[in-house]
Coordinates of C-alpha atoms in Angstrom, one line a residue:
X5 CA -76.3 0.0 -8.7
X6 CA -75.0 -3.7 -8.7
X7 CA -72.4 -2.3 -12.1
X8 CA -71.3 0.3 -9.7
X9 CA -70.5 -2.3 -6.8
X10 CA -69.2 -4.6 -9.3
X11 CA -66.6 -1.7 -10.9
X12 CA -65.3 -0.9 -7.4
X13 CA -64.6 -4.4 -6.6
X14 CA -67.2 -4.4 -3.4
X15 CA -68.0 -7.2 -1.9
X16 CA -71.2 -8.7 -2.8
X17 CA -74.4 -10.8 -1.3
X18 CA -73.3 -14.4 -1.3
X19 CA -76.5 -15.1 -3.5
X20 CA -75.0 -12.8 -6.6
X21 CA -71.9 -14.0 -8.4
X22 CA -69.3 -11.4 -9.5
X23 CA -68.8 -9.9 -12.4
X24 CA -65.6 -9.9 -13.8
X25 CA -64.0 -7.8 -16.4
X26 CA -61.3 -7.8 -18.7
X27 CA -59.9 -5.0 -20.5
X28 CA -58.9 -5.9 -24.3
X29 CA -55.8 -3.7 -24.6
X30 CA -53.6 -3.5 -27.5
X31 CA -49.7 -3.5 -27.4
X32 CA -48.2 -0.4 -28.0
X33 CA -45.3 -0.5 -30.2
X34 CA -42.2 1.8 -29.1
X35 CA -41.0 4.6 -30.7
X36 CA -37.8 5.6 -31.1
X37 CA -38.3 8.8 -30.2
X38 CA -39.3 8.4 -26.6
X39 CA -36.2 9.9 -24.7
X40 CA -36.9 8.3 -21.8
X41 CA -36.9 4.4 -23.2
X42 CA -33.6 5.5 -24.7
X43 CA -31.9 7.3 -22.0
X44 CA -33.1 4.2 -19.9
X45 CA -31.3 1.4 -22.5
X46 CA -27.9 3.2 -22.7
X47 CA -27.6 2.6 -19.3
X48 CA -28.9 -1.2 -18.9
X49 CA -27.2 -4.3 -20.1
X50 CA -28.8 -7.8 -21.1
X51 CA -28.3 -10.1 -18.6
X52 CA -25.8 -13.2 -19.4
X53 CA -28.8 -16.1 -19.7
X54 CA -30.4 -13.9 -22.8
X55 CA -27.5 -12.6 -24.2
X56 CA -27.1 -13.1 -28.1
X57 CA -25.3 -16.5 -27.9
X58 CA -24.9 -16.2 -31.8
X59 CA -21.5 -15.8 -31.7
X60 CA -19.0 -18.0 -33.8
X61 CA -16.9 -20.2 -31.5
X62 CA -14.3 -22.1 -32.1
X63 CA -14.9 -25.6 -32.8
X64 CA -11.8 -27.2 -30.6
X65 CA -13.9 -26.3 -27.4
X66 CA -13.3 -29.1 -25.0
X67 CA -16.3 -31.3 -24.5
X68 CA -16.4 -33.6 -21.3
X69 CA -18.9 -36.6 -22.9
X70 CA -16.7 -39.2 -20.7
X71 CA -17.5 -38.1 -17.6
X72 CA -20.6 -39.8 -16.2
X73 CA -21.8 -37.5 -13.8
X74 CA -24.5 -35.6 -15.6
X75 CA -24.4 -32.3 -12.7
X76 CA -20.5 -31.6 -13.2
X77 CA -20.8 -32.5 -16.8
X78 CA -22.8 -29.9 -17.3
X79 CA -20.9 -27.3 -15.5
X80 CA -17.6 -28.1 -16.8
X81 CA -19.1 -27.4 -20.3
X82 CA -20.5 -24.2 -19.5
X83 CA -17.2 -23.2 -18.1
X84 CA -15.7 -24.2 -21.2
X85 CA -18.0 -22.3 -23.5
X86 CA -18.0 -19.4 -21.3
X87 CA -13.9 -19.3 -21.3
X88 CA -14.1 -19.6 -25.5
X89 CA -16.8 -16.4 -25.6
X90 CA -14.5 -14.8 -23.9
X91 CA -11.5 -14.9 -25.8
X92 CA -13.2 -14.0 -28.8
X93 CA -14.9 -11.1 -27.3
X94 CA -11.4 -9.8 -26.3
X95 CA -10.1 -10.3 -29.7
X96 CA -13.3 -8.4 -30.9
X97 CA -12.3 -5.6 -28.7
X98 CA -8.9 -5.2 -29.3
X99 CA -9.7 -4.7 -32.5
X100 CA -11.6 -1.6 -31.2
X101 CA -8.2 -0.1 -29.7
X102 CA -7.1 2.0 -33.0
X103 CA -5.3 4.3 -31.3
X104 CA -1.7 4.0 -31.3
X105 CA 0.6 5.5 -29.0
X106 CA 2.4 9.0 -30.6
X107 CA 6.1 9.9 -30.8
X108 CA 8.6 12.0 -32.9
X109 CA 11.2 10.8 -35.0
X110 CA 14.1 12.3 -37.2
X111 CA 15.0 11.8 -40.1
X112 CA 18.9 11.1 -40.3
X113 CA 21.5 10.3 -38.0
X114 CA 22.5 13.4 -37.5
X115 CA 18.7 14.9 -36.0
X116 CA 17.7 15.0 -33.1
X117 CA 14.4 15.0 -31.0
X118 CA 15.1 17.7 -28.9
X119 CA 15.8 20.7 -31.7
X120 CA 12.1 20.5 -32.6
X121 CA 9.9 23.6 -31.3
X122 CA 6.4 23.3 -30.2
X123 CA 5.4 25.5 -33.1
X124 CA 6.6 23.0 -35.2
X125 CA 4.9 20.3 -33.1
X126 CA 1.3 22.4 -33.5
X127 CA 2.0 22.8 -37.2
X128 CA 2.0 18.6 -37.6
X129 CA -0.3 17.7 -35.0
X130 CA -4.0 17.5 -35.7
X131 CA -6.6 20.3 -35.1
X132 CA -7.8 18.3 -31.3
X133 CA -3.9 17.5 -30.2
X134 CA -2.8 21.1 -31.6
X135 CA -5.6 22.9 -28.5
X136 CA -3.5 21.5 -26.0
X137 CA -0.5 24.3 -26.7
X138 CA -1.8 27.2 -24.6
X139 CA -0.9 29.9 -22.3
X140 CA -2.6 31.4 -19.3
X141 CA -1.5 34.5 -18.1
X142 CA -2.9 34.9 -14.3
X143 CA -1.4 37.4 -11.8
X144 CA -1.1 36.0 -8.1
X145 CA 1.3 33.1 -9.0
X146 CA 3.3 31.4 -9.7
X147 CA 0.8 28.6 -9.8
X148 CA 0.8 24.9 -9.0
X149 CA -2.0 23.2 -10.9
X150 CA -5.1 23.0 -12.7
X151 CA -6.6 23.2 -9.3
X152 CA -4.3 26.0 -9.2
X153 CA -3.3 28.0 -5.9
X154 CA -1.1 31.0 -5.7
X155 CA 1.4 32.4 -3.4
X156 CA -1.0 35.2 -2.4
X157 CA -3.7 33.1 -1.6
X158 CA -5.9 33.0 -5.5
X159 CA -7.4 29.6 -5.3
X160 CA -9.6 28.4 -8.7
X161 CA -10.3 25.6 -10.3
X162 CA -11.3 25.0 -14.6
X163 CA -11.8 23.3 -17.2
X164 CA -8.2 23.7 -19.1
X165 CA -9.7 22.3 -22.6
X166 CA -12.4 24.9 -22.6
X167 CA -11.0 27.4 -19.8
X168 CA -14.7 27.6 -18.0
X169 CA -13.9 28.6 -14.3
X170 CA -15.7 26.5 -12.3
X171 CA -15.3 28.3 -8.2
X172 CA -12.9 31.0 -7.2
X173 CA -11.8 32.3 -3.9
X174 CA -9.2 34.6 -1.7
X175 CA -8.2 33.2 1.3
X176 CA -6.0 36.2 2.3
X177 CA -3.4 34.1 3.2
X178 CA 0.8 32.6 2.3
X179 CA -0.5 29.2 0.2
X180 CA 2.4 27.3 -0.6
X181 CA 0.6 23.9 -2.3
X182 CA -2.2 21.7 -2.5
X183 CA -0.6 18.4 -1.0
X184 CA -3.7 15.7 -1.1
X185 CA -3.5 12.6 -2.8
X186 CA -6.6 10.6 -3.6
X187 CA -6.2 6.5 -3.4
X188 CA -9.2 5.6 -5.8
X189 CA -9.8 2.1 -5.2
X190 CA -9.8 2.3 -1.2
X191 CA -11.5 5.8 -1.0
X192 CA -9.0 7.4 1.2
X193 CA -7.6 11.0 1.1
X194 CA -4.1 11.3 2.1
X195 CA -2.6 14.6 3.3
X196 CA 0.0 15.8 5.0
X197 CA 0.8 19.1 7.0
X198 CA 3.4 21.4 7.4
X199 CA 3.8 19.6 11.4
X200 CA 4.6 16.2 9.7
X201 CA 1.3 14.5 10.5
X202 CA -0.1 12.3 7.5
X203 CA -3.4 11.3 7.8
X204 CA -5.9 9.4 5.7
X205 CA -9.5 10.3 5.7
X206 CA -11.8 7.8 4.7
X207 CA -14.4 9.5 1.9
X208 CA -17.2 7.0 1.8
X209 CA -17.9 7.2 5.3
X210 CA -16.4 10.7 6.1
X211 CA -14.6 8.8 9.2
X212 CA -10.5 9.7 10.0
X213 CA -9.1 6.5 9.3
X214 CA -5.0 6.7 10.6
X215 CA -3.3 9.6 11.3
X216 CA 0.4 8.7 11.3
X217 CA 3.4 11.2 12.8
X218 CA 6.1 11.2 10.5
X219 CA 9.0 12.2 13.5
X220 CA 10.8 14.3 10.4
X221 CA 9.5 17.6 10.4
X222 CA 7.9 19.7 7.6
X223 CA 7.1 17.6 4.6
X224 CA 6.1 19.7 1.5
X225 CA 6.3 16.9 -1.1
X226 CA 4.1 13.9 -1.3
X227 CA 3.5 11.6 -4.2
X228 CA 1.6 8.2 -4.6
X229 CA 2.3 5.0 -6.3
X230 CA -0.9 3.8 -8.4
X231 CA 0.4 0.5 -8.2
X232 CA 0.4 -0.3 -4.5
X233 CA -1.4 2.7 -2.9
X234 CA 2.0 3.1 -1.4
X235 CA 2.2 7.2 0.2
X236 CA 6.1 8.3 -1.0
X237 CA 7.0 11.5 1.4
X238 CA 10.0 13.6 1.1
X239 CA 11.4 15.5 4.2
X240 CA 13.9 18.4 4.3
X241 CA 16.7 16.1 6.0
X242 CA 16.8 14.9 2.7
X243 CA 15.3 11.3 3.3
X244 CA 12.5 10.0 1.3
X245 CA 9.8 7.8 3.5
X246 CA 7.0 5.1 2.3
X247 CA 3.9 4.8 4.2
X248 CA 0.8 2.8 4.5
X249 CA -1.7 3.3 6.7
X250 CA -1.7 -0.1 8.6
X251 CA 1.7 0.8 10.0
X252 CA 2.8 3.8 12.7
X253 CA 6.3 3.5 11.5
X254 CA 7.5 4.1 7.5
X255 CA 7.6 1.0 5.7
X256 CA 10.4 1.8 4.0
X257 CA 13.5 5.3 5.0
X258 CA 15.6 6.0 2.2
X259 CA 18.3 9.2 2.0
X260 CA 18.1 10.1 -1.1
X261 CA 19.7 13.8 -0.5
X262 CA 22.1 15.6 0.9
X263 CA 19.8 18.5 1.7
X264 CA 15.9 19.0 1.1
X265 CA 13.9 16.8 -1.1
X266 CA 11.7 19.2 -2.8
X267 CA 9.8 16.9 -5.4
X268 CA 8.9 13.5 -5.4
X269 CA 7.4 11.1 -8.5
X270 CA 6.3 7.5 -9.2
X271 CA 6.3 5.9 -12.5
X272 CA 2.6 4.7 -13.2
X273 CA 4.1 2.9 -16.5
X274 CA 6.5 0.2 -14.8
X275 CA 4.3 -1.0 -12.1
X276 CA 5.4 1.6 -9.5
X277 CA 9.1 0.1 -10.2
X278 CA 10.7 3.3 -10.7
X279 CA 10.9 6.3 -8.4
X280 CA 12.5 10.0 -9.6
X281 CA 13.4 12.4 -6.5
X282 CA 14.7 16.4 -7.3
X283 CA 16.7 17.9 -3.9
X284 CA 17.4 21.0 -3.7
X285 CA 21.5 19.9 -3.9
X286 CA 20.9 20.3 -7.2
X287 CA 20.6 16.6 -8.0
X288 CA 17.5 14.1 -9.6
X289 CA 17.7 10.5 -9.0
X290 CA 15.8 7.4 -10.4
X291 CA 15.4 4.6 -7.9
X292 CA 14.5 1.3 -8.1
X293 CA 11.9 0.4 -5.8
X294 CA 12.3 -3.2 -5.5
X295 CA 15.8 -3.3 -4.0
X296 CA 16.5 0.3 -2.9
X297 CA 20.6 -0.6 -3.4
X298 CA 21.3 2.6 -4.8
X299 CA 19.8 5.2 -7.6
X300 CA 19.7 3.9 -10.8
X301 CA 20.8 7.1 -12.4
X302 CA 21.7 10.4 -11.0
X303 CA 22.8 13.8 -12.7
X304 CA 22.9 17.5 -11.7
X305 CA 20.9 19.8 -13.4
X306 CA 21.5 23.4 -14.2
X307 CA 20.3 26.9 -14.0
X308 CA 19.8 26.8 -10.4
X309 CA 17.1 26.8 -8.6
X310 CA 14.6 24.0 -7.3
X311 CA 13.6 21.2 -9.8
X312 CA 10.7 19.8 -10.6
X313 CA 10.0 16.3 -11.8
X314 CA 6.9 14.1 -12.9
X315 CA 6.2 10.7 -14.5
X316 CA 3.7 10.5 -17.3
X317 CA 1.5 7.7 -18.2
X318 CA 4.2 6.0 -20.4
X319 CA 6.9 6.4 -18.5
X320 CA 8.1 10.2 -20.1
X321 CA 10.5 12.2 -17.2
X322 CA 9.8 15.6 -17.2
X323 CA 12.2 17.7 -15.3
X324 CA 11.7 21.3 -14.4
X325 CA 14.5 23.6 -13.5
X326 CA 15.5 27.3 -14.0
X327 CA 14.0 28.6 -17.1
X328 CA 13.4 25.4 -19.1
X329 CA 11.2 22.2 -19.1
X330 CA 13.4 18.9 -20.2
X331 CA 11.4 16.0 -20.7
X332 CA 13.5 12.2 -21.0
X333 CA 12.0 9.0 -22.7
X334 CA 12.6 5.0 -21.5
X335 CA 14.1 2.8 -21.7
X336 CA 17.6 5.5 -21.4
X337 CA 15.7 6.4 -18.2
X338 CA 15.7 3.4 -16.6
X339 CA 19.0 1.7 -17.3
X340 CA 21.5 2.0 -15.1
X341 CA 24.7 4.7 -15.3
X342 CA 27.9 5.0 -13.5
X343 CA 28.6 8.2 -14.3
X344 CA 26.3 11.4 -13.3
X345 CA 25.4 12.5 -16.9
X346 CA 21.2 13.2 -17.3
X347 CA 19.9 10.6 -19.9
X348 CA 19.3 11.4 -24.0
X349 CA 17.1 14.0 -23.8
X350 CA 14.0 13.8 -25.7
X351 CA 12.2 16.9 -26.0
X352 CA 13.0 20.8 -24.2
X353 CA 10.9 23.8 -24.0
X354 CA 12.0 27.2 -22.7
X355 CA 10.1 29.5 -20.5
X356 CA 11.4 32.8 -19.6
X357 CA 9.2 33.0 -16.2
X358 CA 10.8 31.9 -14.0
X359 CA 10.3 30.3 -11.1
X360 CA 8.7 27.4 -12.6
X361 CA 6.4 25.5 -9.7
X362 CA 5.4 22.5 -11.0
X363 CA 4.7 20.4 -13.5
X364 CA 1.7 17.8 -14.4
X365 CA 1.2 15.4 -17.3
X366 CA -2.8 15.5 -18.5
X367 CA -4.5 12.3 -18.3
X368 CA -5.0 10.5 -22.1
X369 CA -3.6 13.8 -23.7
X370 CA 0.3 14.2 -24.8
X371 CA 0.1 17.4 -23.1
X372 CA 2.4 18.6 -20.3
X373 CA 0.8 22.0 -18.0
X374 CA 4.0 24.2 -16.5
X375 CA 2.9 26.3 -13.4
X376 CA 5.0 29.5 -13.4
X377 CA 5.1 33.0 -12.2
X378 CA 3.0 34.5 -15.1
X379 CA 0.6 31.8 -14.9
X380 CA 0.6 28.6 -16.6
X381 CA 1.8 26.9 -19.8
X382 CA 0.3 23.6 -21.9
X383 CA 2.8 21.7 -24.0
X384 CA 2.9 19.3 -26.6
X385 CA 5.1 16.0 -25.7
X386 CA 3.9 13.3 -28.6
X387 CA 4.0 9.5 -27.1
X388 CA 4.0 10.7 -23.2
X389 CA 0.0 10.4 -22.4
X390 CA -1.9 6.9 -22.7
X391 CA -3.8 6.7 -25.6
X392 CA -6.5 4.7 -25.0
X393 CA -8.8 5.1 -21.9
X394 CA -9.8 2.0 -19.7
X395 CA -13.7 1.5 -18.8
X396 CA -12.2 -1.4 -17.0
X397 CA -10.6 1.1 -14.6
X398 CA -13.5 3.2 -14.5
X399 CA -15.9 0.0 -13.0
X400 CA -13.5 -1.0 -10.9
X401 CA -13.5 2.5 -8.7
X402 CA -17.2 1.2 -7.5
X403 CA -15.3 -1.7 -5.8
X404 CA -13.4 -0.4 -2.4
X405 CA -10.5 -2.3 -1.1
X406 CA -9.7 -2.7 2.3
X407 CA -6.7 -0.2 3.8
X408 CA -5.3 -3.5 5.1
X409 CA -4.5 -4.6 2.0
X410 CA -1.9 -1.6 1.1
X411 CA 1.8 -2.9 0.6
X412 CA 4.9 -2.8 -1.0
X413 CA 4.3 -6.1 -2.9
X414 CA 0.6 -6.5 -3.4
X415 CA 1.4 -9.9 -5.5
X416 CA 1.5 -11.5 -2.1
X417 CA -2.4 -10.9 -1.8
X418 CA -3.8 -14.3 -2.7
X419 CA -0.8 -16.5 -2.9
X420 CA -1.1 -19.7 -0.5
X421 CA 0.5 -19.4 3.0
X422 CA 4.2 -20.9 3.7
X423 CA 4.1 -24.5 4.9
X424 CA 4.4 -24.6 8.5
X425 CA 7.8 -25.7 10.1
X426 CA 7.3 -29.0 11.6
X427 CA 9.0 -29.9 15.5
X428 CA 9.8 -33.4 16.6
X429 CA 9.6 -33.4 20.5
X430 CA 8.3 -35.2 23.3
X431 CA 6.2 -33.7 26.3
X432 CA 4.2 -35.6 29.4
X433 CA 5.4 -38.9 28.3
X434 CA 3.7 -39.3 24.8
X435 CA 6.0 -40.5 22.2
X436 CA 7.9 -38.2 19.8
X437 CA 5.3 -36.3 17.2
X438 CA 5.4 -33.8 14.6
X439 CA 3.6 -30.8 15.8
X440 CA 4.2 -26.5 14.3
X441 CA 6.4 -24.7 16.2
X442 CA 4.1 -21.9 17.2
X443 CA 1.8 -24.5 18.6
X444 CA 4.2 -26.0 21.0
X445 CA 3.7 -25.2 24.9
X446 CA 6.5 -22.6 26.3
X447 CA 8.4 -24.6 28.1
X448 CA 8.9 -26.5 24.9
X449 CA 9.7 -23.5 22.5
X450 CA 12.2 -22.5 25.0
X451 CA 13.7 -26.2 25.3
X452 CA 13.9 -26.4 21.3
X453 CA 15.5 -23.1 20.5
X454 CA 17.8 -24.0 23.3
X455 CA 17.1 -21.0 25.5
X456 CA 15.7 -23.2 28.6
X457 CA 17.7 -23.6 31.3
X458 CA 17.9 -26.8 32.9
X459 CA 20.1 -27.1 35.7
X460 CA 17.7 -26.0 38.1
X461 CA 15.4 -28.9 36.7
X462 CA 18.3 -31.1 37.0
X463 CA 18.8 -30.2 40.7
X464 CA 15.3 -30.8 41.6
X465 CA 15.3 -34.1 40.2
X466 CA 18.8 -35.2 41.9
X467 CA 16.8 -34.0 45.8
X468 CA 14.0 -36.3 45.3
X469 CA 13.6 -39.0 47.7
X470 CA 11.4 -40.5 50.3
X471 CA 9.4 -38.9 52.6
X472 CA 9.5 -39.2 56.3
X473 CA 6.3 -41.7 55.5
X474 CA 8.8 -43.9 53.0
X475 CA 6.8 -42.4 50.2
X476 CA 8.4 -41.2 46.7
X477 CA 6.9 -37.3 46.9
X478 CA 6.9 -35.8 43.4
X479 CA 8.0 -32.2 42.1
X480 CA 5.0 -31.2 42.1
X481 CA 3.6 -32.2 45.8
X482 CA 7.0 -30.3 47.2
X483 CA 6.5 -27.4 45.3
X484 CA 3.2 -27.4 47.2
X485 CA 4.6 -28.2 50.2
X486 CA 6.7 -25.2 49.9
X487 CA 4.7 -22.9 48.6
X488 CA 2.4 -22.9 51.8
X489 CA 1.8 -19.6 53.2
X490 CA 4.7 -18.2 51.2
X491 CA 2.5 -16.4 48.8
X492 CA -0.3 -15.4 46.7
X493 CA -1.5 -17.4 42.9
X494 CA 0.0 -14.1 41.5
X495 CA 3.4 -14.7 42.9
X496 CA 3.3 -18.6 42.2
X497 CA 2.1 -18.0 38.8
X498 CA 5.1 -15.3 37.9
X499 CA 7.8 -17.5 39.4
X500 CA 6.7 -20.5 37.6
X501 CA 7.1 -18.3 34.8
X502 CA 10.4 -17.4 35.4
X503 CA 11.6 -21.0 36.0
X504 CA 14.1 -22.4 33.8
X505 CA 14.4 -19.3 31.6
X506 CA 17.9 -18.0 31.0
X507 CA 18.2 -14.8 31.4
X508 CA 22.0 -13.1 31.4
X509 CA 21.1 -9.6 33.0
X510 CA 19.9 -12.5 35.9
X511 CA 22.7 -14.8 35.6
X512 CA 25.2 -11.6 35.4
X513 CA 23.3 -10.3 39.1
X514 CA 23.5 -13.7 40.3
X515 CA 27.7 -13.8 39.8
X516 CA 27.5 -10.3 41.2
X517 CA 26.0 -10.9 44.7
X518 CA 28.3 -14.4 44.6
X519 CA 31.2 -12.3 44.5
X520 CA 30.1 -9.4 47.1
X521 CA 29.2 -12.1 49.4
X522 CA 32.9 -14.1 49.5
X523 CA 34.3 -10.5 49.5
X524 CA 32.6 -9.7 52.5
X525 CA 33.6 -12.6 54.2
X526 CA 37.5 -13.1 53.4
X527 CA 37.1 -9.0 55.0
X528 CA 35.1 -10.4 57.9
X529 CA 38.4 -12.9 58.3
X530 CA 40.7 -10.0 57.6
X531 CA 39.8 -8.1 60.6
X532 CA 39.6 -11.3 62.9
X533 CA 43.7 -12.0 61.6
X534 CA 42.9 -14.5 60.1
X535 CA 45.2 -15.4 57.6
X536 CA 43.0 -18.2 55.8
X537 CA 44.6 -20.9 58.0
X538 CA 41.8 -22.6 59.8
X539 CA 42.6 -23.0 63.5
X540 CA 42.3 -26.2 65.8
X541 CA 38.6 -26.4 68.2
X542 CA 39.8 -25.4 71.3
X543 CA 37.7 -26.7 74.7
X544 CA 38.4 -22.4 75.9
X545 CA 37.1 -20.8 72.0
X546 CA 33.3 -21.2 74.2
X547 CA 34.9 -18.2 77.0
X548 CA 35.2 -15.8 74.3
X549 CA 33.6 -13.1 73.6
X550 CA 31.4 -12.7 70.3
X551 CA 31.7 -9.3 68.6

């Protein structure tokens, strides 16, 4: 009985000890084929203090041996060490970025880029680039994207590498596009309607976060700037707005055409420098965003019909109009032109259905998807997509940004404040100090900017005397005096307020009644007969009669 007591850990008479027992176990070693343990270690990381610190550094590392202080000794090495690990762990891993970026050259002065076909692009591409050159025949179009929606109402979304359909639906109904942008490192989904209300929707906490009325009518274009988070809208008075969503008003108005804007791109390559617009005037135009003097480059394009236009990852203009797909490479892109001729054209694809919608770049792939009226079309364009992708950018989604923080120059985020302009005055008596501007009392700001007036001050001053009691009675005490059963605090308070303040819509009044009241009185004079000559006091003038 006491082995059973003593196994469950009772508690026993105080005149028994307890027995204790210890279980002689044996490690286990791990296997490599448990698929948990490994599932678990591709997803964990060494922390920093038992980190393999094998790694060959560089032996001009600073050292800080002369200074005495043991605690910031200490920490000014580690930062030291810590700053030389790094740099060679950078070099380690941009050792890992193979891939190079693709592109097509002639051979000859006399080729060109443009002659070659995509079946000569397939034939010399390699077996993974050579799956992008597809065609999708799909009735209900013509389509917009991969998240594709028809005229008719077909909505659908797939996987375009494998073509797996993930959902599919008929909503019975005109669809015209899918108009949502997503701003990854806030978490907000911006949309727009066909009323000209853009709102942002906050997708962490499900909450509407601004909704913003344009003023400019339909909008069926909308385009974002990955470097800013700026929202780029174009209107069908041909005007092209900027918008953030800590501001009811556009940041920015631009006309960029004479009728309808009808597509609307950034350039991710440049920093969001670079903005292409397609009117329905038959024009494109590449702007610079950091001046907004003018397009950089203009040119008409041909065959009619609405155009198309879309940045890729490296800067690559594709431009979509009537039954062909021209796509343009920088720098020609982005150096300025006088004269309205389209850039060296790099690369153009023909497609006989026509209307084309739209057109999209794919993500790490040199691929360009065309949405048409049959469906939709993949191209090859070697040297437009990105070739290596950045974890970096991946982590960094898990870290949301404030909305306040949207701008048109986010490099002002973390720069130190203007210093504040200093004022030499004088108030109360104190002598003359050097105090900001914003912190000076009103009457002060008024008096330095030169918008106080002081005549009435001046006037004041000039009246003061004695009392009847032969005492000096200050501004103050006969402002009192005055003030007595004249008013409430309210009324005191606001015409303190409007003391000494210049004011021309007051001053202009003022002249005003001036004049009305010397009119009134040379007509007073005018009917009496008088003639302006002023009459000798006559002992009778007390015998007449008033009127």
């Amino acid at each position: 009985m006491d082995s059973l007591i003593a196994k469950a850990h009772a508690v026993q008479p105080l005149h028994k000890k307890r027995k204790t027992y210890h279980l002689q176990t044996k490690p286990k070693h791990s296997s490599s084929s448990d698929q948990t343990l490994n599932s678990v270690a591709k997803h964990t990381s060494i922390p920093k203090s038992l980190q393999d610190s094998s790694i060959n550094l560089p032996d001009d590392v600073p050292t800080y041996k002369h200074i005495a202080n043991k605690k910031l000794r200490t920490h000014l090495n580690r930062q030291s060490v810590q700053g030389a690990r790094s740099q060679v762990l950078l070099e380690d891993a941009e050792m890992l970025l193979m891939e190079d970026a693709g592109g097509m050259e002639v051979e000859g002065e006399m080729g060109r880029t443009w002659r070659v076909g995509q079946n000569e692009v397939v034939q010399s591409s390699g077996l993974e680039a050579a799956k992008g050159r597809r065609e999708y025949k799909l009735d209900g179009g013509p389509y917009s994207h991969l998240a594709i929606v028809g005229n008719t109402g077909h909505v659908s979304t797939f996987d375009w590498q494998t073509g797996t359909m993930h959902a599919e639906l008929q909503l019975q109904e005109t669809c015209r596009d899918i108009t949502l942008e997503f701003l990854p490192y806030h978490w907000l989904l911006a949309s727009v309607s066909n009323s000209g209300y853009l709102k942002y929707q906050d997708t962490s906490t499900g909450q509407l976060l601004a909704s913003h009325r344009t003023k400019l009518g339909s909008c069926t274009t909308m385009a974002q700037n990955l470097h800013n988070a700026v929202i780029h809208l174009g209107h069908q008075n041909g005007q092209v707005t900027l918008w953030t969503p800590n501001l009811p008003h556009p940041a920015v108005q631009v006309l960029a055409h004479l009728g309808p804007v009808v597509s609307v791109s950034v350039d991710p390559s440049a920093g969001g420098r670079y903005m292409a617009t397609a009117g329905r005037d038959g024009t494109v135009k590449v702007w610079d965003c950091r001046n907004w003097k003018g397009a950089v480059r203009d040119w008409t394009v041909r065959g009619g019909g609405e155009a198309e236009v879309e940045w890729s990852a490296r800067g690559y203009l594709a431009v979509a109009n009537g039954g062909s797909v021209n796509v343009y490479n920088p720098p020609s892109i982005h150096a300025p032109f006088n004269v309205r001729t389209p850039p060296p054209l790099y690369m153009t694809h023909p497609i006989p259905h026509r209307p084309l919608a739209s057109v999209r770049f794919v993500p790490f792939q040199d691929i360009l998807t065309i949405g048409h009226s049959a469906g939709l079309s993949s191209i090859l364009v070697p040297g437009s997509g990105e070739p290596n992708f950045d974890k970096k950018e991946v982590k960094a989604l898990l870290d949301k940004i404030q909305p306040d923080m949207i701008m048109l120059d986010p490099e002002t985020i973390g720069t130190l404040a203007p210093p504040a302009k200093l004022t030499v005055t004088t108030f109360d008596g104190k002598p003359p100090v050097e105090i900001p501007y914003a912190r000076l009392p009103r009457m002060e700001r008024l008096r330095v900017s030169g918008k106080a007036d002081e005549t009435e001050e001046h006037s004041g001053e000039e009246g003061d005397g004695e009392d009847g009691n032969g005492k000096k009675g200050s501004t103050e005490e006969r402002e009192k005096r005055k003030m007595r059963g004249k008013g409430k605090s309210l009324k005191r308070y606001l015409r303190k307020q409007r003391k000494n303040v210049v004011d021309p819509a007051a001053l202009a009044i003022r002249a005003k009644l001036e004049k009305q009241k010397e009119d009134k009185k040379k007509a007073v004079a005018a009917a009496a007969g008088d003639n302006g000559e002023k009459k000798k006091p006559s002992a009778l003038d007390r015998f007449k009669r008033s009127k």
